[in-house]
mmCIF file of C-alpha atoms in Angstrom:
data_model
loop_
_atom_site.group_PDB
_atom_site.id
_atom_site.type_symbol
_atom_site.label_atom_id
_atom_site.label_comp_id
_atom_site.label_asym_id
_atom_site.label_seq_id
_atom_site.Cartn_x
_atom_site.Cartn_y
_atom_site.Cartn_z
ATOM 1 C CA MET T 2 89.830 52.237 294.697
ATOM 2 C CA ARG T 3 92.460 51.826 292.251
ATOM 3 C CA ARG T 4 93.293 54.393 289.398
ATOM 4 C CA VAL T 5 91.970 52.233 286.412
ATOM 5 C CA GLU T 6 88.729 51.370 288.674
ATOM 6 C CA MET T 7 88.336 55.034 289.137
ATOM 7 C CA ARG T 8 88.448 55.873 285.662
ATOM 8 C CA LEU T 9 85.994 53.054 284.745
ATOM 9 C CA PHE T 10 83.648 54.336 287.397
ATOM 10 C CA LEU T 11 83.722 57.843 286.205
ATOM 11 C CA THR T 12 83.215 56.878 282.689
ATOM 12 C CA VAL T 13 80.019 55.060 283.679
ATOM 13 C CA CYS T 14 78.702 57.987 285.730
ATOM 14 C CA LEU T 15 79.212 60.211 282.744
ATOM 15 C CA THR T 16 77.350 57.674 280.430
ATOM 16 C CA ILE T 17 74.451 57.692 283.084
ATOM 17 C CA PHE T 18 74.496 61.519 283.179
ATOM 18 C CA LEU T 19 74.379 61.837 279.444
ATOM 19 C CA PHE T 20 71.701 59.371 278.974
ATOM 20 C CA SER T 21 69.462 59.246 282.001
ATOM 21 C CA PRO T 22 65.937 60.362 281.951
ATOM 22 C CA SER T 23 66.593 63.351 284.293
ATOM 23 C CA CYS T 24 68.914 65.030 281.674
ATOM 24 C CA LEU T 25 65.970 65.001 279.128
ATOM 25 C CA PRO T 26 62.830 67.309 278.840
ATOM 26 C CA ALA T 27 60.088 66.199 281.056
ATOM 27 C CA ALA T 28 57.810 65.573 277.929
ATOM 28 C CA GLU T 29 60.312 63.265 276.590
ATOM 29 C CA VAL T 30 60.488 61.322 279.597
ATOM 30 C CA PRO T 31 57.440 59.008 279.814
ATOM 31 C CA PHE T 32 56.797 56.988 283.305
ATOM 32 C CA PHE T 33 59.685 58.810 285.058
ATOM 33 C CA ASN T 34 57.874 60.906 287.780
ATOM 34 C CA MET T 35 57.330 60.763 291.513
ATOM 35 C CA SER T 36 54.677 58.297 290.880
ATOM 36 C CA THR T 37 57.268 55.972 289.431
ATOM 37 C CA VAL T 38 59.800 56.688 292.152
ATOM 38 C CA ARG T 39 57.049 55.501 294.918
ATOM 39 C CA HIS T 40 56.195 52.491 293.043
ATOM 40 C CA GLU T 41 59.652 51.487 292.691
ATOM 41 C CA SER T 42 60.344 52.132 296.747
ATOM 42 C CA VAL T 43 57.211 49.981 297.473
ATOM 43 C CA ARG T 44 58.612 47.290 295.091
ATOM 44 C CA LEU T 45 61.897 47.318 296.503
ATOM 45 C CA GLY T 46 60.216 46.965 300.016
ATOM 46 C CA THR T 47 58.224 44.035 298.941
ATOM 47 C CA GLN T 48 61.336 42.401 297.496
ATOM 48 C CA THR T 49 63.376 42.998 300.875
ATOM 49 C CA LYS T 50 60.472 41.205 302.486
ATOM 50 C CA SER T 51 60.529 38.380 300.279
ATOM 51 C CA LEU T 52 64.690 38.063 300.472
ATOM 52 C CA VAL T 53 64.449 38.105 304.423
ATOM 53 C CA THR T 54 61.521 35.260 304.387
ATOM 54 C CA LYS T 55 62.476 33.197 301.241
ATOM 55 C CA PRO T 56 65.427 31.416 302.889
ATOM 56 C CA PHE T 57 63.051 29.805 305.718
ATOM 57 C CA ASP T 58 60.127 29.064 303.370
ATOM 58 C CA VAL T 59 59.313 25.476 303.934
ATOM 59 C CA LYS T 60 56.055 25.370 301.800
ATOM 60 C CA ASN T 61 57.721 26.647 298.817
ATOM 61 C CA GLY T 62 61.126 24.958 299.123
ATOM 62 C CA GLY T 63 63.275 28.064 299.789
ATOM 63 C CA ILE T 64 64.673 26.223 303.152
ATOM 64 C CA TRP T 65 66.168 23.418 300.731
ATOM 65 C CA GLY T 66 68.148 26.292 298.917
ATOM 66 C CA THR T 67 69.230 27.607 302.058
ATOM 67 C CA LEU T 68 70.461 24.271 303.356
ATOM 68 C CA ALA T 69 72.327 23.599 299.926
ATOM 69 C CA ALA T 70 74.151 27.131 300.257
ATOM 70 C CA THR T 71 74.904 26.617 303.988
ATOM 71 C CA GLY T 72 76.432 23.028 303.177
ATOM 72 C CA ALA T 73 78.506 24.179 300.096
ATOM 73 C CA THR T 74 79.582 27.246 302.061
ATOM 74 C CA ALA T 75 80.803 24.775 305.072
ATOM 75 C CA VAL T 76 82.645 22.507 302.744
ATOM 76 C CA ALA T 77 84.480 25.600 301.130
ATOM 77 C CA TYR T 78 85.252 26.568 304.650
ATOM 78 C CA ILE T 79 86.961 23.370 305.468
ATOM 79 C CA PHE T 80 89.289 23.776 302.357
ATOM 80 C CA ASP T 81 89.734 27.435 302.552
ATOM 81 C CA GLN T 82 93.588 27.388 303.727
ATOM 82 C CA ASP T 83 94.293 24.732 301.065
ATOM 83 C CA ILE T 84 92.565 26.723 298.107
ATOM 84 C CA ARG T 85 94.489 29.634 299.394
ATOM 85 C CA GLY T 86 97.826 27.861 299.283
ATOM 86 C CA ASN T 87 97.311 26.246 295.898
ATOM 87 C CA LEU T 88 96.418 29.543 294.247
ATOM 88 C CA ALA T 89 99.539 31.235 295.723
ATOM 89 C CA ASP T 90 101.633 28.497 294.170
ATOM 90 C CA SER T 91 99.799 28.988 290.874
ATOM 91 C CA ARG T 92 100.396 32.958 290.373
ATOM 92 C CA SER T 93 101.337 34.119 286.886
ATOM 93 C CA SER T 94 101.470 37.409 285.485
ATOM 94 C CA SER T 95 98.752 36.260 282.744
ATOM 95 C CA LEU T 96 96.607 35.250 285.654
ATOM 96 C CA ASP T 97 97.360 38.404 287.543
ATOM 97 C CA SER T 98 96.164 40.414 284.563
ATOM 98 C CA LEU T 99 93.094 38.530 284.060
ATOM 99 C CA THR T 100 91.983 38.403 287.436
ATOM 100 C CA GLU T 101 92.455 42.143 288.002
ATOM 101 C CA ALA T 102 90.072 42.749 285.100
ATOM 102 C CA GLY T 103 87.777 40.132 286.693
ATOM 103 C CA SER T 104 87.701 42.173 289.812
ATOM 104 C CA ILE T 105 86.988 45.404 287.908
ATOM 105 C CA VAL T 106 84.071 43.726 285.983
ATOM 106 C CA GLY T 107 82.569 42.534 289.281
ATOM 107 C CA ASN T 108 82.750 46.057 290.967
ATOM 108 C CA PRO T 109 79.140 46.805 292.507
ATOM 109 C CA PHE T 110 79.559 50.233 291.528
ATOM 110 C CA LEU T 111 79.940 49.261 288.043
ATOM 111 C CA HIS T 112 76.776 47.068 288.068
ATOM 112 C CA LEU T 113 74.667 50.057 289.525
ATOM 113 C CA GLY T 114 76.064 52.158 286.555
ATOM 114 C CA ILE T 115 75.148 49.551 283.999
ATOM 115 C CA ALA T 116 71.680 49.135 285.406
ATOM 116 C CA GLY T 117 71.367 53.061 285.053
ATOM 117 C CA ALA T 118 72.482 53.196 281.683
ATOM 118 C CA VAL T 119 70.327 50.362 280.507
ATOM 119 C CA TYR T 120 67.312 52.064 281.901
ATOM 120 C CA GLY T 121 68.198 55.228 280.509
ATOM 121 C CA GLY T 122 68.882 53.947 277.312
ATOM 122 C CA GLY T 123 65.523 52.272 277.384
ATOM 123 C CA VAL T 124 63.723 55.511 278.094
ATOM 124 C CA VAL T 125 65.698 57.224 275.177
ATOM 125 C CA ALA T 126 64.727 54.507 272.868
ATOM 126 C CA GLU T 127 61.197 54.199 274.193
ATOM 127 C CA SER T 128 62.031 50.259 274.756
ATOM 128 C CA ALA T 129 59.925 49.037 277.671
ATOM 129 C CA ARG T 130 62.026 45.894 277.402
ATOM 130 C CA TYR T 131 65.189 47.672 278.214
ATOM 131 C CA ARG T 132 63.700 50.072 280.607
ATOM 132 C CA ASP T 133 62.345 47.212 282.489
ATOM 133 C CA LEU T 134 65.686 45.258 282.447
ATOM 134 C CA GLY T 135 67.441 48.551 283.557
ATOM 135 C CA LEU T 136 65.086 48.351 286.801
ATOM 136 C CA MET T 137 65.437 44.687 287.249
ATOM 137 C CA LEU T 138 69.031 44.755 287.343
ATOM 138 C CA GLY T 139 69.138 47.683 289.502
ATOM 139 C CA GLU T 140 66.921 46.308 292.070
ATOM 140 C CA ALA T 141 68.804 43.012 292.300
ATOM 141 C CA ALA T 142 72.108 45.083 292.722
ATOM 142 C CA ILE T 143 70.872 47.168 295.612
ATOM 143 C CA LEU T 144 69.463 43.962 297.233
ATOM 144 C CA ALA T 145 72.463 42.140 296.644
ATOM 145 C CA ASP T 146 74.773 44.759 297.795
ATOM 146 C CA ALA T 147 72.668 45.920 300.764
ATOM 147 C CA SER T 148 72.082 42.477 302.019
ATOM 148 C CA THR T 149 75.913 41.717 301.661
ATOM 149 C CA PHE T 150 76.907 44.775 303.525
ATOM 150 C CA VAL T 151 74.798 43.950 306.525
ATOM 151 C CA LEU T 152 76.309 40.225 306.531
ATOM 152 C CA LYS T 153 79.659 41.598 306.142
ATOM 153 C CA GLN T 154 79.257 43.640 309.239
ATOM 154 C CA ALA T 155 77.626 41.265 311.405
ATOM 155 C CA VAL T 156 80.106 38.433 310.708
ATOM 156 C CA GLY T 157 83.285 40.718 310.557
ATOM 157 C CA ARG T 158 85.569 37.880 309.204
ATOM 158 C CA ALA T 159 89.141 38.916 308.259
ATOM 159 C CA ARG T 160 90.418 39.114 304.824
ATOM 160 C CA PRO T 161 93.000 36.406 303.952
ATOM 161 C CA LEU T 162 95.466 39.043 303.143
ATOM 162 C CA THR T 163 95.631 40.093 306.591
ATOM 163 C CA ASP T 164 97.229 36.692 307.587
ATOM 164 C CA ARG T 165 95.275 36.529 310.500
ATOM 165 C CA GLY T 166 93.775 33.048 309.454
ATOM 166 C CA ARG T 167 90.323 31.961 308.482
ATOM 167 C CA ASP T 168 88.962 31.733 312.039
ATOM 168 C CA SER T 169 89.634 35.554 312.842
ATOM 169 C CA PHE T 170 86.227 37.360 313.462
ATOM 170 C CA ARG T 171 85.573 40.958 314.692
ATOM 171 C CA PRO T 172 81.925 41.871 313.886
ATOM 172 C CA PHE T 173 80.981 45.396 313.365
ATOM 173 C CA GLN T 174 84.450 46.990 312.748
ATOM 174 C CA PHE T 175 83.266 48.823 309.503
ATOM 175 C CA GLY T 176 86.628 48.332 308.130
ATOM 176 C CA SER T 177 87.837 46.642 305.016
ATOM 177 C CA ASP T 178 90.261 44.113 307.102
ATOM 178 C CA TYR T 179 87.274 42.533 308.778
ATOM 179 C CA ASP T 180 84.430 42.397 305.936
ATOM 180 C CA SER T 181 85.512 39.305 304.008
ATOM 181 C CA PHE T 182 82.253 37.288 304.337
ATOM 182 C CA PRO T 183 80.544 37.333 301.950
ATOM 183 C CA SER T 184 82.135 38.748 298.831
ATOM 184 C CA MET T 185 80.166 41.578 297.585
ATOM 185 C CA HIS T 186 81.940 41.605 294.204
ATOM 186 C CA THR T 187 80.573 38.084 293.710
ATOM 187 C CA SER T 188 76.962 38.653 295.122
ATOM 188 C CA SER T 189 76.334 41.607 292.775
ATOM 189 C CA SER T 190 78.033 39.714 289.961
ATOM 190 C CA PHE T 191 75.676 36.819 290.488
ATOM 191 C CA ALA T 192 72.657 38.973 291.139
ATOM 192 C CA MET T 193 73.258 40.632 287.749
ATOM 193 C CA ALA T 194 73.729 37.322 286.053
ATOM 194 C CA SER T 195 70.717 35.857 287.330
ATOM 195 C CA ILE T 196 68.598 38.746 286.011
ATOM 196 C CA VAL T 197 70.227 38.558 282.470
ATOM 197 C CA ALA T 198 70.006 34.975 282.324
ATOM 198 C CA GLY T 199 66.407 34.881 283.427
ATOM 199 C CA THR T 200 65.310 37.494 280.969
ATOM 200 C CA SER T 201 67.116 36.043 277.929
ATOM 201 C CA GLU T 202 65.981 33.051 275.707
ATOM 202 C CA SER T 203 69.609 32.552 274.388
ATOM 203 C CA MET T 204 71.659 29.654 276.044
ATOM 204 C CA MET T 205 74.864 31.513 274.904
ATOM 205 C CA VAL T 206 73.870 34.566 277.030
ATOM 206 C CA LYS T 207 72.907 32.480 280.044
ATOM 207 C CA VAL T 208 76.345 30.573 279.985
ATOM 208 C CA LEU T 209 78.294 33.795 279.444
ATOM 209 C CA SER T 210 76.343 35.478 282.164
ATOM 210 C CA TYR T 211 77.113 32.891 284.981
ATOM 211 C CA SER T 212 80.568 32.081 283.579
ATOM 212 C CA THR T 213 81.456 35.785 283.893
ATOM 213 C CA ALA T 214 80.176 35.798 287.680
ATOM 214 C CA LEU T 215 81.963 32.642 288.318
ATOM 215 C CA PHE T 216 85.267 34.162 287.014
ATOM 216 C CA VAL T 217 84.666 37.180 289.175
ATOM 217 C CA GLY T 218 84.397 35.007 292.308
ATOM 218 C CA PHE T 219 87.607 33.266 291.058
ATOM 219 C CA SER T 220 89.407 36.439 290.782
ATOM 220 C CA ARG T 221 88.568 37.540 294.391
ATOM 221 C CA ILE T 222 90.012 34.371 295.572
ATOM 222 C CA TYR T 223 93.105 34.524 293.586
ATOM 223 C CA GLU T 224 93.769 38.265 294.380
ATOM 224 C CA ASP T 225 93.772 36.824 298.090
ATOM 225 C CA LYS T 226 90.799 39.478 298.879
ATOM 226 C CA HIS T 227 88.508 36.722 299.906
ATOM 227 C CA TRP T 228 88.335 33.098 301.180
ATOM 228 C CA ALA T 229 86.720 30.390 298.918
ATOM 229 C CA SER T 230 83.787 30.058 301.448
ATOM 230 C CA ASP T 231 83.159 33.880 301.078
ATOM 231 C CA VAL T 232 82.712 33.560 297.472
ATOM 232 C CA VAL T 233 80.327 30.524 297.711
ATOM 233 C CA MET T 234 78.007 32.345 300.078
ATOM 234 C CA GLY T 235 78.406 35.565 297.828
ATOM 235 C CA ALA T 236 77.281 33.699 294.815
ATOM 236 C CA ALA T 237 74.168 32.239 296.975
ATOM 237 C CA VAL T 238 73.069 35.651 297.979
ATOM 238 C CA GLY T 239 73.399 36.943 294.674
ATOM 239 C CA GLU T 240 71.510 34.258 292.925
ATOM 240 C CA LEU T 241 68.885 34.604 295.663
ATOM 241 C CA CYS T 242 68.608 38.306 295.236
ATOM 242 C CA GLY T 243 68.024 37.716 291.357
ATOM 243 C CA ARG T 244 65.232 35.234 291.817
ATOM 244 C CA VAL T 245 63.469 37.370 294.245
ATOM 245 C CA VAL T 246 63.313 40.121 291.754
ATOM 246 C CA MET T 247 62.582 37.907 288.832
ATOM 247 C CA GLN T 248 59.615 36.300 291.034
ATOM 248 C CA SER T 249 58.222 39.753 292.015
ATOM 249 C CA ARG T 250 58.049 40.723 288.397
ATOM 250 C CA VAL T 251 56.306 37.333 287.548
ATOM 251 C CA ARG T 252 53.621 37.890 290.276
ATOM 252 C CA GLU T 253 53.008 41.484 288.921
ATOM 253 C CA GLY T 254 52.671 40.121 285.573
ATOM 254 C CA ALA T 255 50.241 37.540 286.421
ATOM 255 C CA ARG T 256 47.073 37.573 284.042
ATOM 256 C CA VAL T 257 44.103 35.394 283.913
ATOM 257 C CA ARG T 258 42.415 34.720 280.456
ATOM 258 C CA ILE T 259 39.111 33.225 279.710
ATOM 259 C CA THR T 260 38.843 31.838 276.372
ATOM 260 C CA PRO T 261 35.371 30.221 275.056
ATOM 261 C CA LEU T 262 35.639 26.966 273.627
ATOM 262 C CA VAL T 263 33.053 25.474 271.187
ATOM 263 C CA ALA T 264 32.326 21.703 271.227
ATOM 264 C CA PRO T 265 29.458 19.667 269.837
ATOM 265 C CA ASN T 266 26.479 20.550 271.873
ATOM 266 C CA ALA T 267 28.062 22.422 274.526
ATOM 267 C CA LEU T 268 29.783 25.892 275.204
ATOM 268 C CA LEU T 269 32.944 25.625 277.423
ATOM 269 C CA LEU T 270 35.150 28.150 278.875
ATOM 270 C CA SER T 271 38.779 27.821 279.257
ATOM 271 C CA ILE T 272 40.635 29.589 281.989
ATOM 272 C CA THR T 273 44.314 29.995 281.870
ATOM 273 C CA SER T 274 46.907 31.887 283.920
ATOM 274 C CA SER T 275 50.000 33.303 282.566
ATOM 275 C CA TRP T 276 52.963 34.000 285.003
#
């Protein structure tokens, strides 16, 4: 980890330490107890199951998203070498600085820190909205990071900077040279973007969230850390994780409401469900 990234990571850790619920008296920390931990563990287990099954879900259309992501990754794979060469010819000091910042913004450790800080801030401010947002960001980041790690080791693709070519694969090497596919920076960034966009009604926030995630992906290609196809699949994995978390919360928040309706010579009941 580079020095600037280390400083940023330590800053985030300090923020979490100062504002996390564990640093407050127990009486001032509602809902932060072993019951909450158990509930969150069960929720993550359920989400993990959904993450594994959703890509193959024919009934609810999950399979179509899988086919689209696979197709887009295949197309990017065809042009991996060309994209790498074109970006190498377009290097500049300005882009070097911008993409370095993009990689820092996309750091998965930073995302986990942000999730913890948002959750801790929500508890301190007694804001259920931000407390839940922090939990959702954390869940999405954990799912994205864990699933990407498994895929990285199983595929074992060489990073472009090793100059071994796009077709060099050595599974389960557990080294940075052969963990290119997919991009964890990108998957984590898109998981965060999916949650932020899904919980906001502001179009500006939605656009900014995904634009940031896209720039993180571009930065990883530009810095020769990933092939374009690594980034495409990383984006798909991250988006999937974000949607799994959002849908699990929707199911948890499902409510059925029965409302009486008065009509001439009749009494009716309206049954509505909110999801």
